[in-house]
Short mmCIF file of C-alpha atoms in Angstrom, two decimals:
data_model
loop_
_atom_site.label_atom_id
_atom_site.label_comp_id
_atom_site.label_asym_id
_atom_site.label_seq_id
_atom_site.Cartn_x
_atom_site.Cartn_y
_atom_site.Cartn_z
CA UNK L 1 -71.47 73.51 -42.89
CA UNK L 2 -70.76 71.54 -39.54
CA UNK L 3 -67.60 69.75 -38.25
CA UNK L 4 -68.03 66.25 -37.19
CA UNK L 5 -65.68 64.34 -35.28
CA UNK L 6 -64.59 60.42 -36.13
CA UNK L 7 -63.93 58.22 -33.64
CA UNK L 8 -61.55 55.07 -34.07
CA UNK L 9 -64.13 52.55 -34.54
CA UNK L 10 -63.93 48.65 -33.03
CA UNK L 11 -61.85 47.39 -36.20
CA UNK L 12 -61.95 43.37 -34.65
CA UNK L 13 -63.55 41.44 -32.38
CA UNK L 14 -61.86 42.11 -28.73
CA UNK L 15 -59.60 44.73 -29.99
CA UNK L 16 -59.11 47.55 -27.48
CA UNK L 17 -56.72 49.47 -29.23
CA UNK L 18 -54.27 50.13 -32.68
CA UNK L 19 -51.51 51.71 -33.84
CA UNK L 20 -52.28 54.06 -36.46
CA UNK L 21 -49.47 53.32 -39.34
CA UNK L 22 -50.23 55.66 -41.94
CA UNK L 23 -52.88 58.45 -43.27
CA UNK L 24 -54.29 57.69 -46.23
CA UNK L 25 -55.31 61.61 -46.59
CA UNK L 26 -54.61 64.65 -45.42
CA UNK L 27 -56.37 68.34 -44.27
CA UNK L 28 -57.81 69.75 -47.29
CA UNK L 29 -59.00 66.33 -48.94
CA UNK L 30 -62.10 65.74 -50.28
CA UNK L 31 -63.59 61.90 -48.94
CA UNK L 32 -66.84 59.83 -49.67
CA UNK L 33 -68.26 57.66 -47.57
CA UNK L 34 -66.60 54.43 -46.82
CA UNK L 35 -63.19 56.01 -48.56
CA UNK L 36 -60.22 54.38 -46.45
CA UNK L 37 -59.12 57.39 -44.70
CA UNK L 38 -56.07 55.51 -42.31
CA UNK L 39 -54.13 51.84 -41.54
CA UNK L 40 -54.12 50.98 -38.32
CA UNK L 41 -52.86 47.87 -37.03
CA UNK L 42 -54.26 46.17 -34.27
CA UNK L 43 -53.30 42.87 -32.59
CA UNK L 44 -54.97 40.72 -35.25
CA UNK L 45 -54.00 42.46 -38.37
CA UNK L 46 -53.63 45.66 -40.45
CA UNK L 47 -56.80 47.33 -41.70
CA UNK L 48 -58.31 49.64 -43.42
CA UNK L 49 -60.20 52.67 -41.29
CA UNK L 50 -63.24 54.21 -43.83
CA UNK L 51 -64.85 57.37 -43.44
CA UNK L 52 -68.65 57.29 -42.23
CA UNK L 53 -69.11 61.16 -43.89
CA UNK L 54 -68.86 63.00 -47.16
CA UNK L 55 -66.75 66.18 -46.69
CA UNK L 56 -63.20 67.64 -46.28
CA UNK L 57 -60.84 66.52 -43.90
CA UNK L 58 -60.61 69.12 -40.96
CA UNK L 59 -58.20 68.14 -38.87
CA UNK L 60 -56.00 64.65 -37.94
CA UNK L 61 -55.86 64.62 -34.41
CA UNK L 62 -53.35 61.44 -34.20
CA UNK L 63 -49.65 61.42 -35.67
CA UNK L 64 -48.59 57.86 -37.32
CA UNK L 65 -47.14 55.61 -35.35
CA UNK L 66 -49.07 56.72 -32.11
CA UNK L 67 -51.50 53.86 -30.21
CA UNK L 68 -54.80 54.92 -30.11
CA UNK L 69 -57.91 53.40 -27.78
CA UNK L 70 -60.77 52.38 -29.74
CA UNK L 71 -63.42 55.21 -29.37
CA UNK L 72 -60.86 58.30 -29.19
CA UNK L 73 -60.88 60.77 -31.73
CA UNK L 74 -58.59 60.50 -34.71
CA UNK L 75 -60.02 62.64 -37.44
CA UNK L 76 -62.42 65.67 -38.26
CA UNK L 77 -64.78 66.32 -41.12
CA UNK L 78 -66.42 69.27 -42.52
CA UNK L 79 -69.35 68.06 -43.96
CA UNK L 80 -72.50 69.86 -45.46
CA UNK L 81 -75.57 69.49 -44.63
CA UNK L 82 -76.98 66.21 -46.44
CA UNK L 83 -74.06 64.30 -45.57
CA UNK L 84 -74.18 65.72 -42.23
CA UNK L 85 -77.73 64.60 -41.74
CA UNK L 86 -76.98 61.29 -43.46
CA UNK L 87 -73.64 60.55 -41.32
CA UNK L 88 -76.08 61.28 -38.18
CA UNK L 89 -78.66 58.52 -39.23
CA UNK L 90 -75.54 56.03 -39.70
CA UNK L 91 -74.15 57.23 -36.25
CA UNK L 92 -77.30 57.48 -34.21
CA UNK L 93 -75.74 55.43 -31.31
CA UNK L 94 -72.89 57.85 -31.07
CA UNK L 95 -72.32 60.96 -28.32
CA UNK L 96 -74.59 63.42 -27.53
CA UNK L 97 -72.93 65.90 -29.75
CA UNK L 98 -74.75 64.22 -32.70
CA UNK L 99 -77.94 65.52 -31.58
CA UNK L 100 -76.40 68.84 -31.22
CA UNK L 101 -75.22 69.24 -35.21
CA UNK L 102 -77.97 67.45 -36.44
CA UNK L 103 -80.39 69.98 -34.99
CA UNK L 104 -78.10 72.93 -36.20
CA UNK L 105 -78.54 71.05 -39.51
CA UNK L 106 -81.87 71.96 -39.77
CA UNK L 107 -80.83 75.53 -39.22
CA UNK L 108 -79.89 77.72 -41.84
CA UNK L 109 -76.43 77.35 -42.09
CA UNK L 110 -74.38 80.74 -40.41
CA UNK L 111 -72.22 83.20 -42.11
CA UNK L 112 -69.11 83.17 -42.11
CA UNK L 113 -68.52 85.66 -39.85
CA UNK L 114 -71.24 83.94 -37.27
CA UNK L 115 -69.95 82.74 -33.42
CA UNK L 116 -69.94 79.35 -32.75
CA UNK L 117 -73.45 80.01 -30.19
CA UNK L 118 -75.89 82.26 -31.39
CA UNK L 119 -75.53 83.90 -28.04
CA UNK L 120 -71.99 84.54 -27.49
CA UNK L 121 -70.62 87.98 -28.21
CA UNK L 122 -67.66 86.41 -29.02
CA UNK L 123 -65.38 88.02 -32.12
CA UNK L 124 -66.15 87.36 -35.45
CA UNK L 125 -64.22 84.45 -37.52
CA UNK L 126 -61.92 85.89 -39.70
CA UNK L 127 -62.12 85.27 -43.38
CA UNK L 128 -59.56 82.65 -44.36
CA UNK L 129 -59.09 81.28 -48.14
CA UNK L 130 -61.75 79.22 -49.25
CA UNK L 131 -62.94 78.92 -45.39
CA UNK L 132 -60.25 76.81 -44.83
CA UNK L 133 -57.21 77.18 -42.31
CA UNK L 134 -54.13 75.53 -43.40
CA UNK L 135 -52.51 74.26 -40.16
CA UNK L 136 -50.72 70.89 -39.60
CA UNK L 137 -52.04 68.38 -36.18
CA UNK L 138 -49.04 69.94 -33.99
CA UNK L 139 -49.93 73.73 -34.80
CA UNK L 140 -53.85 73.61 -34.21
CA UNK L 141 -53.13 71.08 -31.07
CA UNK L 142 -50.78 73.86 -29.29
CA UNK L 143 -53.62 76.83 -30.65
CA UNK L 144 -56.21 74.82 -28.60
CA UNK L 145 -53.85 74.47 -25.33
CA UNK L 146 -52.83 78.19 -25.86
CA UNK L 147 -56.89 79.00 -26.22
CA UNK L 148 -55.95 80.49 -30.07
CA UNK L 149 -58.34 80.67 -32.82
CA UNK L 150 -56.07 79.02 -35.24
CA UNK L 151 -58.34 80.72 -37.96
CA UNK L 152 -57.12 84.07 -36.58
CA UNK L 153 -53.36 83.12 -36.68
CA UNK L 154 -51.57 84.78 -39.87
CA UNK L 155 -49.78 82.06 -41.73
CA UNK L 156 -46.23 82.76 -42.24
CA UNK L 157 -45.44 79.52 -44.26
CA UNK L 158 -46.14 78.82 -48.18
CA UNK L 159 -50.06 79.28 -48.96
CA UNK L 160 -50.61 80.72 -45.52
CA UNK L 161 -49.84 78.09 -43.82
CA UNK L 162 -49.82 78.37 -39.72
CA UNK L 163 -47.00 76.47 -37.91
CA UNK L 164 -46.48 76.36 -34.11
CA UNK L 165 -44.18 79.53 -34.11
CA UNK L 166 -47.38 81.47 -35.53
CA UNK L 167 -49.48 80.05 -33.24
CA UNK L 168 -47.38 81.35 -30.53
CA UNK L 169 -46.45 84.36 -31.61
CA UNK L 170 -50.02 85.18 -31.89
CA UNK L 171 -50.76 84.05 -28.46
CA UNK L 172 -47.80 86.58 -27.46
CA UNK L 173 -49.23 89.29 -29.29
CA UNK L 174 -52.92 88.88 -27.83
CA UNK L 175 -51.66 88.89 -24.65
CA UNK L 176 -49.40 91.80 -24.81
CA UNK L 177 -52.66 93.81 -26.44
CA UNK L 178 -54.66 92.91 -23.52
CA UNK L 179 -52.39 93.19 -21.02
CA UNK L 180 -53.75 96.90 -19.68
CA UNK L 181 -57.51 96.12 -20.44
CA UNK L 182 -59.59 95.40 -17.66
CA UNK L 183 -61.35 91.84 -17.17
CA UNK L 184 -64.48 93.06 -18.44
CA UNK L 185 -62.90 93.94 -22.06
CA UNK L 186 -61.00 90.89 -22.20
CA UNK L 187 -62.25 89.01 -25.15
CA UNK L 188 -63.19 85.37 -24.32
CA UNK L 189 -60.87 83.22 -26.74
CA UNK L 190 -63.44 80.97 -29.11
CA UNK L 191 -62.90 77.74 -29.87
CA UNK L 192 -60.81 76.63 -32.91
CA UNK L 193 -63.56 75.23 -35.61
CA UNK L 194 -62.63 71.30 -35.11
CA UNK L 195 -63.80 71.86 -31.62
CA UNK L 196 -67.51 72.61 -32.58
CA UNK L 197 -69.91 70.11 -30.64
CA UNK L 198 -67.12 68.33 -29.01
CA UNK L 199 -67.84 69.45 -25.70
CA UNK L 200 -65.00 68.51 -23.00
CA UNK L 201 -63.84 65.51 -25.30
CA UNK L 202 -60.27 65.54 -25.99
CA UNK L 203 -58.56 64.25 -29.35
CA UNK L 204 -56.40 61.61 -29.00
CA UNK L 205 -53.22 63.32 -29.08
CA UNK L 206 -54.14 66.79 -26.37
CA UNK L 207 -52.25 66.93 -23.07
CA UNK L 208 -53.78 65.34 -20.73
CA UNK L 209 -53.71 67.66 -17.22
CA UNK L 210 -52.52 70.21 -19.61
CA UNK L 211 -54.17 72.85 -17.28
CA UNK L 212 -52.69 72.02 -14.06
CA UNK L 213 -49.24 71.82 -15.43
CA UNK L 214 -49.93 75.19 -16.82
CA UNK L 215 -51.29 76.33 -13.10
CA UNK L 216 -48.72 74.96 -11.68
CA UNK L 217 -46.00 76.49 -14.17
CA UNK L 218 -47.55 79.81 -12.92
CA UNK L 219 -47.43 79.32 -9.30
CA UNK L 220 -43.39 78.96 -9.03
CA UNK L 221 -41.58 81.12 -10.24
CA UNK L 222 -38.60 78.64 -10.63
CA UNK L 223 -40.26 76.31 -13.46
CA UNK L 224 -38.32 75.46 -16.07
CA UNK L 225 -38.22 77.39 -19.27
CA UNK L 226 -40.18 75.37 -21.87
CA UNK L 227 -38.01 74.40 -25.08
CA UNK L 228 -40.68 74.99 -27.65
CA UNK L 229 -39.55 73.19 -30.03
CA UNK L 230 -41.29 71.90 -33.64
CA UNK L 231 -39.70 68.56 -34.04
CA UNK L 232 -38.91 66.08 -31.44
CA UNK L 233 -37.97 62.32 -31.41
CA UNK L 234 -38.74 60.29 -28.60
CA UNK L 235 -39.55 56.54 -28.55
CA UNK L 236 -43.31 55.81 -28.22
CA UNK L 237 -42.96 54.62 -24.30
CA UNK L 238 -41.41 58.08 -24.10
CA UNK L 239 -44.31 59.92 -25.74
CA UNK L 240 -46.87 57.95 -23.31
CA UNK L 241 -44.78 58.93 -20.42
CA UNK L 242 -44.96 62.64 -21.67
CA UNK L 243 -48.97 62.14 -22.04
CA UNK L 244 -49.54 60.80 -18.68
CA UNK L 245 -48.01 63.28 -17.09
CA UNK L 246 -49.44 66.08 -18.90
CA UNK L 247 -46.53 67.38 -20.91
CA UNK L 248 -45.90 68.77 -24.32
CA UNK L 249 -43.15 66.13 -25.19
CA UNK L 250 -41.86 69.25 -27.53
CA UNK L 251 -41.40 71.62 -24.37
CA UNK L 252 -39.15 68.91 -22.77
CA UNK L 253 -35.85 70.21 -22.68
CA UNK L 254 -32.93 68.14 -23.75
CA UNK L 255 -28.84 68.62 -24.91
CA UNK L 256 -29.37 64.76 -26.85
CA UNK L 257 -29.73 64.76 -30.44
CA UNK L 258 -30.30 61.79 -32.91
CA UNK L 259 -30.10 62.88 -36.63
CA UNK L 260 -30.00 66.13 -36.03
CA UNK L 261 -33.14 66.60 -34.37
CA UNK L 262 -33.62 66.74 -30.48
CA UNK L 263 -33.84 63.44 -28.87
CA UNK L 264 -35.94 63.41 -25.25
CA UNK L 265 -36.02 60.49 -22.89
CA UNK L 266 -38.68 59.00 -20.37
CA UNK L 267 -36.36 60.65 -17.46
CA UNK L 268 -36.29 63.83 -19.17
CA UNK L 269 -40.05 63.77 -19.05
CA UNK L 270 -40.15 62.72 -15.79
CA UNK L 271 -38.02 65.12 -14.59
CA UNK L 272 -39.42 67.95 -16.23
CA UNK L 273 -42.84 67.02 -15.52
CA UNK L 274 -41.58 66.65 -11.92
CA UNK L 275 -40.43 70.44 -11.95
CA UNK L 276 -43.58 71.55 -13.09
CA UNK L 277 -45.26 70.45 -10.27
CA UNK L 278 -42.93 71.36 -7.42
CA UNK L 279 -40.83 74.06 -9.50
CA UNK L 280 -39.27 75.14 -6.16
CA UNK L 281 -37.80 72.01 -5.69
CA UNK L 282 -34.50 71.28 -7.40
CA UNK L 283 -34.23 68.81 -10.05
CA UNK L 284 -33.38 65.53 -8.84
CA UNK L 285 -30.22 64.13 -9.87
CA UNK L 286 -29.33 61.74 -12.11
CA UNK L 287 -29.66 58.46 -9.76
CA UNK L 288 -32.67 59.82 -8.54
CA UNK L 289 -34.53 60.00 -11.58
CA UNK L 290 -33.11 56.43 -12.25
CA UNK L 291 -34.42 54.82 -9.11
CA UNK L 292 -37.63 56.43 -9.66
CA UNK L 293 -37.48 54.81 -13.19
CA UNK L 294 -37.72 51.01 -11.50
CA UNK L 295 -41.42 51.99 -10.88
CA UNK L 296 -42.36 53.05 -14.23
CA UNK L 297 -42.43 50.27 -16.70
CA UNK L 298 -42.92 52.69 -19.27
CA UNK L 299 -39.43 55.05 -18.01
CA UNK L 300 -37.76 51.61 -17.25
CA UNK L 301 -38.42 50.65 -20.99
CA UNK L 302 -37.24 53.89 -22.28
CA UNK L 303 -33.91 53.72 -20.00
CA UNK L 304 -33.05 50.63 -21.57
CA UNK L 305 -33.93 51.86 -25.17
CA UNK L 306 -31.31 54.78 -24.10
CA UNK L 307 -29.18 52.27 -23.13
CA UNK L 308 -29.24 50.34 -26.46
CA UNK L 309 -29.17 53.19 -28.20
CA UNK L 310 -25.72 53.98 -26.78
CA UNK L 311 -24.39 50.79 -27.66
CA UNK L 312 -24.77 50.39 -31.20
CA UNK L 313 -28.13 48.27 -30.40
CA UNK L 314 -31.67 48.84 -31.92
CA UNK L 315 -34.81 48.39 -29.90
CA UNK L 316 -37.82 47.11 -31.59
CA UNK L 317 -41.69 48.09 -30.30
CA UNK L 318 -43.21 44.53 -29.24
CA UNK L 319 -46.70 45.70 -30.05
CA UNK L 320 -49.51 44.95 -32.41
CA UNK L 321 -49.00 41.70 -34.17
CA UNK L 322 -45.64 40.49 -32.55
CA UNK L 323 -47.01 40.72 -29.48
CA UNK L 324 -50.35 38.51 -29.79
CA UNK L 325 -47.92 36.09 -31.59
CA UNK L 326 -45.99 35.98 -28.68
CA UNK L 327 -49.24 36.05 -26.13
CA UNK L 328 -50.76 33.29 -28.43
CA UNK L 329 -47.29 31.31 -28.34
CA UNK L 330 -47.16 31.75 -24.68
CA UNK L 331 -50.71 30.68 -24.15
CA UNK L 332 -50.41 27.38 -26.27
CA UNK L 333 -47.06 26.06 -24.86
CA UNK L 334 -48.10 26.63 -21.43
CA UNK L 335 -51.50 25.11 -21.44
CA UNK L 336 -51.31 22.45 -23.97
CA UNK L 337 -48.80 19.28 -22.84
CA UNK L 338 -46.89 19.03 -26.28
CA UNK L 339 -45.53 16.04 -27.90
CA UNK L 340 -44.25 15.87 -31.39
CA UNK L 341 -43.77 13.04 -33.64
CA UNK L 342 -41.30 12.78 -36.27
CA UNK L 343 -41.74 10.58 -39.61
CA UNK L 344 -40.32 10.74 -42.77
CA UNK L 345 -42.91 9.97 -46.15
CA UNK L 346 -40.77 8.72 -49.74
CA UNK L 347 -42.61 11.10 -52.43
CA UNK L 348 -41.08 9.57 -55.59
CA UNK L 349 -44.58 9.66 -56.86
CA UNK L 350 -45.84 12.78 -55.51
CA UNK L 351 -43.16 14.65 -57.17
CA UNK L 352 -43.91 12.69 -60.46
CA UNK L 353 -48.04 13.61 -60.04
CA UNK L 354 -47.12 17.18 -59.71
CA UNK L 355 -44.88 17.28 -62.47
CA UNK L 356 -47.40 16.15 -64.29
CA UNK L 357 -49.95 18.26 -63.46
CA UNK L 358 -47.94 21.74 -63.46
CA UNK L 359 -48.71 22.34 -67.35
CA UNK L 360 -52.46 21.98 -67.05
CA UNK L 361 -52.15 24.36 -63.96
CA UNK L 362 -50.49 26.88 -65.94
CA UNK L 363 -52.79 26.68 -68.50
CA UNK L 364 -55.30 27.55 -65.91
CA UNK L 365 -53.15 30.46 -64.26
CA UNK L 366 -52.57 28.46 -61.12
CA UNK L 367 -49.10 27.67 -59.45
CA UNK L 368 -49.32 24.24 -58.37
CA UNK L 369 -47.15 23.47 -55.44
CA UNK L 370 -47.19 20.36 -52.85
CA UNK L 371 -49.08 22.22 -50.43
CA UNK L 372 -52.67 21.17 -52.25
CA UNK L 373 -51.32 17.22 -51.71
CA UNK L 374 -50.34 17.59 -48.28
CA UNK L 375 -53.81 19.10 -47.34
CA UNK L 376 -55.97 16.81 -49.51
CA UNK L 377 -53.74 13.97 -47.50
CA UNK L 378 -54.15 15.87 -43.93
CA UNK L 379 -57.98 15.42 -44.50
CA UNK L 380 -57.73 11.91 -45.13
CA UNK L 381 -56.02 11.18 -41.93
CA UNK L 382 -58.56 13.74 -40.15
CA UNK L 383 -61.19 12.04 -41.37
CA UNK L 384 -59.71 8.38 -40.15
CA UNK L 385 -58.16 10.07 -36.49
CA UNK L 386 -60.85 12.98 -35.91
CA UNK L 387 -59.20 14.07 -32.05
CA UNK L 388 -56.78 15.40 -34.17
CA UNK L 389 -59.36 17.87 -35.50
CA UNK L 390 -60.87 18.36 -32.47
CA UNK L 391 -60.99 21.32 -29.66
CA UNK L 392 -60.61 20.64 -25.92
CA UNK L 393 -63.16 23.06 -24.13
CA UNK L 394 -62.09 22.75 -20.52
CA UNK L 395 -64.69 24.55 -18.89
CA UNK L 396 -67.19 22.44 -20.40
CA UNK L 397 -65.38 19.24 -19.74
CA UNK L 398 -66.03 18.28 -23.11
CA UNK L 399 -63.62 17.55 -26.52
CA UNK L 400 -65.62 18.60 -29.50
CA UNK L 401 -64.60 16.78 -32.51
CA UNK L 402 -65.10 18.98 -35.42
CA UNK L 403 -66.98 17.72 -38.75
CA UNK L 404 -65.39 21.12 -40.54
CA UNK L 405 -61.59 20.86 -42.57
CA UNK L 406 -60.48 24.08 -42.24
CA UNK L 407 -57.05 23.86 -42.61
CA UNK L 408 -54.74 26.94 -41.46
CA UNK L 409 -51.62 28.06 -43.61
CA UNK L 410 -48.40 29.53 -41.74
CA UNK L 411 -47.31 32.49 -43.60
CA UNK L 412 -44.15 34.23 -42.53
CA UNK L 413 -44.64 37.88 -42.81
CA UNK L 414 -42.57 41.10 -42.02
CA UNK L 415 -44.98 41.64 -39.15
CA UNK L 416 -44.56 37.69 -38.10
CA UNK L 417 -46.77 34.90 -38.24
CA UNK L 418 -50.00 35.03 -40.19
CA UNK L 419 -52.33 31.87 -40.23
CA UNK L 420 -54.90 32.73 -43.24
CA UNK L 421 -57.67 29.74 -43.30
CA UNK L 422 -58.83 27.90 -46.09
CA UNK L 423 -62.30 26.56 -44.98
CA UNK L 424 -63.91 23.46 -46.19
CA UNK L 425 -60.51 21.62 -48.00
CA UNK L 426 -62.40 18.35 -48.40
CA UNK L 427 -64.64 19.82 -50.71
CA UNK L 428 -62.46 21.79 -52.76
CA UNK L 429 -59.84 20.40 -55.77
CA UNK L 430 -56.23 20.56 -56.02
CA UNK L 431 -56.37 23.52 -58.24
CA UNK L 432 -58.95 25.31 -56.38
CA UNK L 433 -57.20 24.67 -53.06
CA UNK L 434 -53.83 25.97 -55.06
CA UNK L 435 -55.00 29.21 -56.11
CA UNK L 436 -56.47 30.12 -52.65
CA UNK L 437 -53.48 29.38 -50.85
CA UNK L 438 -51.72 31.29 -52.95
CA UNK L 439 -53.99 34.31 -52.66
CA UNK L 440 -54.17 33.90 -48.93
CA UNK L 441 -50.70 33.77 -48.60
CA UNK L 442 -49.85 36.76 -50.94
CA UNK L 443 -52.37 39.05 -49.44
CA UNK L 444 -51.14 38.16 -45.76
CA UNK L 445 -47.62 39.45 -46.84
CA UNK L 446 -48.83 42.38 -48.01
CA UNK L 447 -51.21 42.71 -44.57
CA UNK L 448 -54.43 42.90 -46.61
CA UNK L 449 -55.81 39.89 -45.19
CA UNK L 450 -59.16 40.21 -43.08
CA UNK L 451 -59.26 38.99 -39.33
CA UNK L 452 -61.95 37.22 -40.39
CA UNK L 453 -59.67 34.93 -42.92
CA UNK L 454 -57.62 33.93 -39.84
CA UNK L 455 -60.34 32.18 -38.03
CA UNK L 456 -62.14 29.46 -37.63
CA UNK L 457 -59.17 27.19 -38.29
CA UNK L 458 -59.46 23.43 -37.02
CA UNK L 459 -56.01 22.32 -37.92
CA UNK L 460 -52.63 24.03 -39.11
CA UNK L 461 -49.56 23.85 -41.34
CA UNK L 462 -46.75 24.85 -40.96
CA UNK L 463 -44.25 24.95 -43.79
CA UNK L 464 -40.83 25.62 -42.57
CA UNK L 465 -38.99 23.82 -45.02
CA UNK L 466 -39.48 26.26 -47.40
CA UNK L 467 -37.08 28.34 -45.87
CA UNK L 468 -34.70 25.32 -45.48
CA UNK L 469 -34.69 22.31 -42.33
CA UNK L 470 -35.96 19.05 -42.30
CA UNK L 471 -37.51 18.68 -38.33
CA UNK L 472 -38.88 21.18 -35.79
CA UNK L 473 -41.04 20.93 -32.62
CA UNK L 474 -44.21 23.36 -34.05
CA UNK L 475 -46.10 24.98 -31.50
CA UNK L 476 -50.12 24.18 -31.64
CA UNK L 477 -52.22 26.92 -33.06
CA UNK L 478 -54.50 26.53 -29.81
CA UNK L 479 -57.17 25.83 -28.91
CA UNK L 480 -56.42 23.45 -31.67
CA UNK L 481 -54.71 20.07 -30.89
CA UNK L 482 -52.53 19.54 -33.21
CA UNK L 483 -50.23 20.95 -36.11
CA UNK L 484 -48.19 19.38 -38.88
CA UNK L 485 -44.84 20.79 -40.04
CA UNK L 486 -43.53 20.11 -43.30
CA UNK L 487 -39.28 20.04 -43.98
CA UNK L 488 -37.72 20.58 -47.27
CA UNK L 489 -38.52 17.96 -50.01
CA UNK L 490 -35.03 16.76 -51.12
CA UNK L 491 -33.28 13.65 -52.44
CA UNK L 492 -31.75 11.80 -49.10
CA UNK L 493 -30.46 8.43 -48.87
CA UNK L 494 -33.12 5.70 -48.26
CA UNK L 495 -33.46 1.52 -48.28
CA UNK L 496 -34.94 0.11 -51.05
CA UNK L 497 -34.64 -3.53 -52.34
CA UNK L 498 -32.94 -3.83 -55.44
CA UNK L 499 -33.16 -5.78 -58.95
CA UNK L 500 -31.47 -8.65 -56.99
CA UNK L 501 -33.86 -8.60 -54.06
CA UNK L 502 -30.89 -7.42 -52.06
CA UNK L 503 -31.18 -4.39 -50.37
CA UNK L 504 -29.52 -1.35 -51.26
CA UNK L 505 -29.10 2.98 -50.68
CA UNK L 506 -30.05 5.24 -52.74
CA UNK L 507 -31.15 8.54 -53.30
CA UNK L 508 -34.89 9.74 -53.26
CA UNK L 509 -37.14 12.59 -52.98
CA UNK L 510 -38.33 12.40 -49.00
CA UNK L 511 -40.76 14.27 -47.25
CA UNK L 512 -39.85 15.11 -43.45
CA UNK L 513 -43.17 15.49 -41.13
CA UNK L 514 -42.89 17.15 -37.60
CA UNK L 515 -46.66 16.76 -35.89
CA UNK L 516 -46.97 18.27 -32.81
CA UNK L 517 -49.96 17.12 -30.71
CA UNK L 518 -52.02 18.36 -27.55
CA UNK L 519 -51.03 15.43 -25.01
CA UNK L 520 -54.22 16.01 -22.93
CA UNK L 521 -56.32 14.97 -26.10
CA UNK L 522 -54.22 12.73 -27.90
CA UNK L 523 -52.46 9.80 -27.27
CA UNK L 524 -49.01 8.67 -29.10
CA UNK L 525 -50.09 6.07 -30.67
CA UNK L 526 -52.85 7.88 -32.53
CA UNK L 527 -50.40 10.77 -33.67
CA UNK L 528 -48.51 7.81 -35.26
CA UNK L 529 -51.46 6.02 -37.09
CA UNK L 530 -52.10 9.71 -38.27
CA UNK L 531 -49.08 10.29 -39.67
CA UNK L 532 -48.60 6.94 -41.25
CA UNK L 533 -52.42 7.88 -43.31
CA UNK L 534 -51.01 10.92 -44.58
CA UNK L 535 -48.16 9.43 -45.49
CA UNK L 536 -49.79 6.78 -47.50
CA UNK L 537 -51.53 9.12 -49.44
CA UNK L 538 -48.85 11.28 -49.86
CA UNK L 539 -46.66 8.13 -51.28
CA UNK L 540 -49.62 6.77 -53.40
CA UNK L 541 -51.34 10.03 -54.84
CA UNK L 542 -54.06 8.51 -56.74
CA UNK L 543 -55.37 8.09 -52.96
CA UNK L 544 -56.10 11.67 -52.91
CA UNK L 545 -59.00 11.14 -55.73
CA UNK L 546 -60.98 9.81 -52.94
CA UNK L 547 -60.55 12.98 -50.94
#
């Protein structure tokens, strides 16, 4: 058996990092190749990360809610020789440890009491039930930092589970036993099983600069005593500060609590780290910490979090999909000069047509909404006015008139606005479009869309009328050149010719339309003509038979 480390793969084009939302496996679980092991939220979507190995989960290196750069180790597996060989073939382009592991796989499997390296004269690894040590990621991380073989620690938890307290007790006991020994008699701490073949790589949540912190603490006699907690509450920004400063968040002293658990702020982390680096100097006064926080965005952010918490406000991280939406909106609004054209379609005939088709759609298992009719009407408008189905490529000084009609449908979700794309709308019927839109919208709300399903759009529709409202000024889904907003279909007063030829005001179902355009590409007159074409097809649904 060998231990293989698995890094966070590139789960989407241009993605540099992701938030590990949830683990789908636990240490000791048996997994197969391609089985999802974690859910990761990137700036594009929530995706499942599949395993590259057949084997047993050995260790989880990342805690839920942490941001992980692509390429960092997130999990390790204990695999047999066959599984190792197959995975090595699949990961031919990985780091050098793949070569050493595959070479080890060609040799006879070492006995349980064999050392990690054949030439080392290190103590043998003690036997554990099923050859596995039960310990949470935090305990394993602490064992690595203290140079303790976690397999040698006697666990006090259920089923021999090793806690952080067990690791500390073992480390202190080992130090006491070796205190009177000469340097030559002291055994060299062997790496934990999960460090096999890892060289100098660290897991995504290991302490950065931990050795330097330890050295500085040993150098001064006034270093603060580490708190040594097992559980600490802190914001992601605070945890990032702790990682950057090489500080274990559980060691930072604090008097603050949240829900009965210790709560640490970025100021406390910085003060603790400063004391470790310069233990002879007095701890900065709160005013000094606040002054320094202005130079550290993460610390300043956490200070704001603490102030918000004190006032009862809630602070929500601005990252992932929400941050991507914000950046995309900002880019669009400040790149494309927006103009919004408003109009209203009288849709009596559309309402009747949908009512006539609903029973047939239901018999085929399709929920028929007004959206497929609108999509077909938009395609008719785009064919007559192709500049609304275009993209401005400034670097090439060219406008590309798209021949595909791929319509994005904006869907409101708990994570923000998702825009799945329905391809080739011109080639699909009403029922087929209805079924596809319903499926995409449902999976968007469940966060199960694939990144590829949100690409390639040429024009976007946003239906704010489903929530309530008539008109809006929708922001273009850049680099597209137009977006159509739909208000609610409701009865509103309209002026029509009565039986006696006189005009009269009567209630009728109407559909408000809000068309935003990139004025660099589309003129106002063209926008109005496009809107007229769309309204003509909505007011006379039989025209949609040609689309």
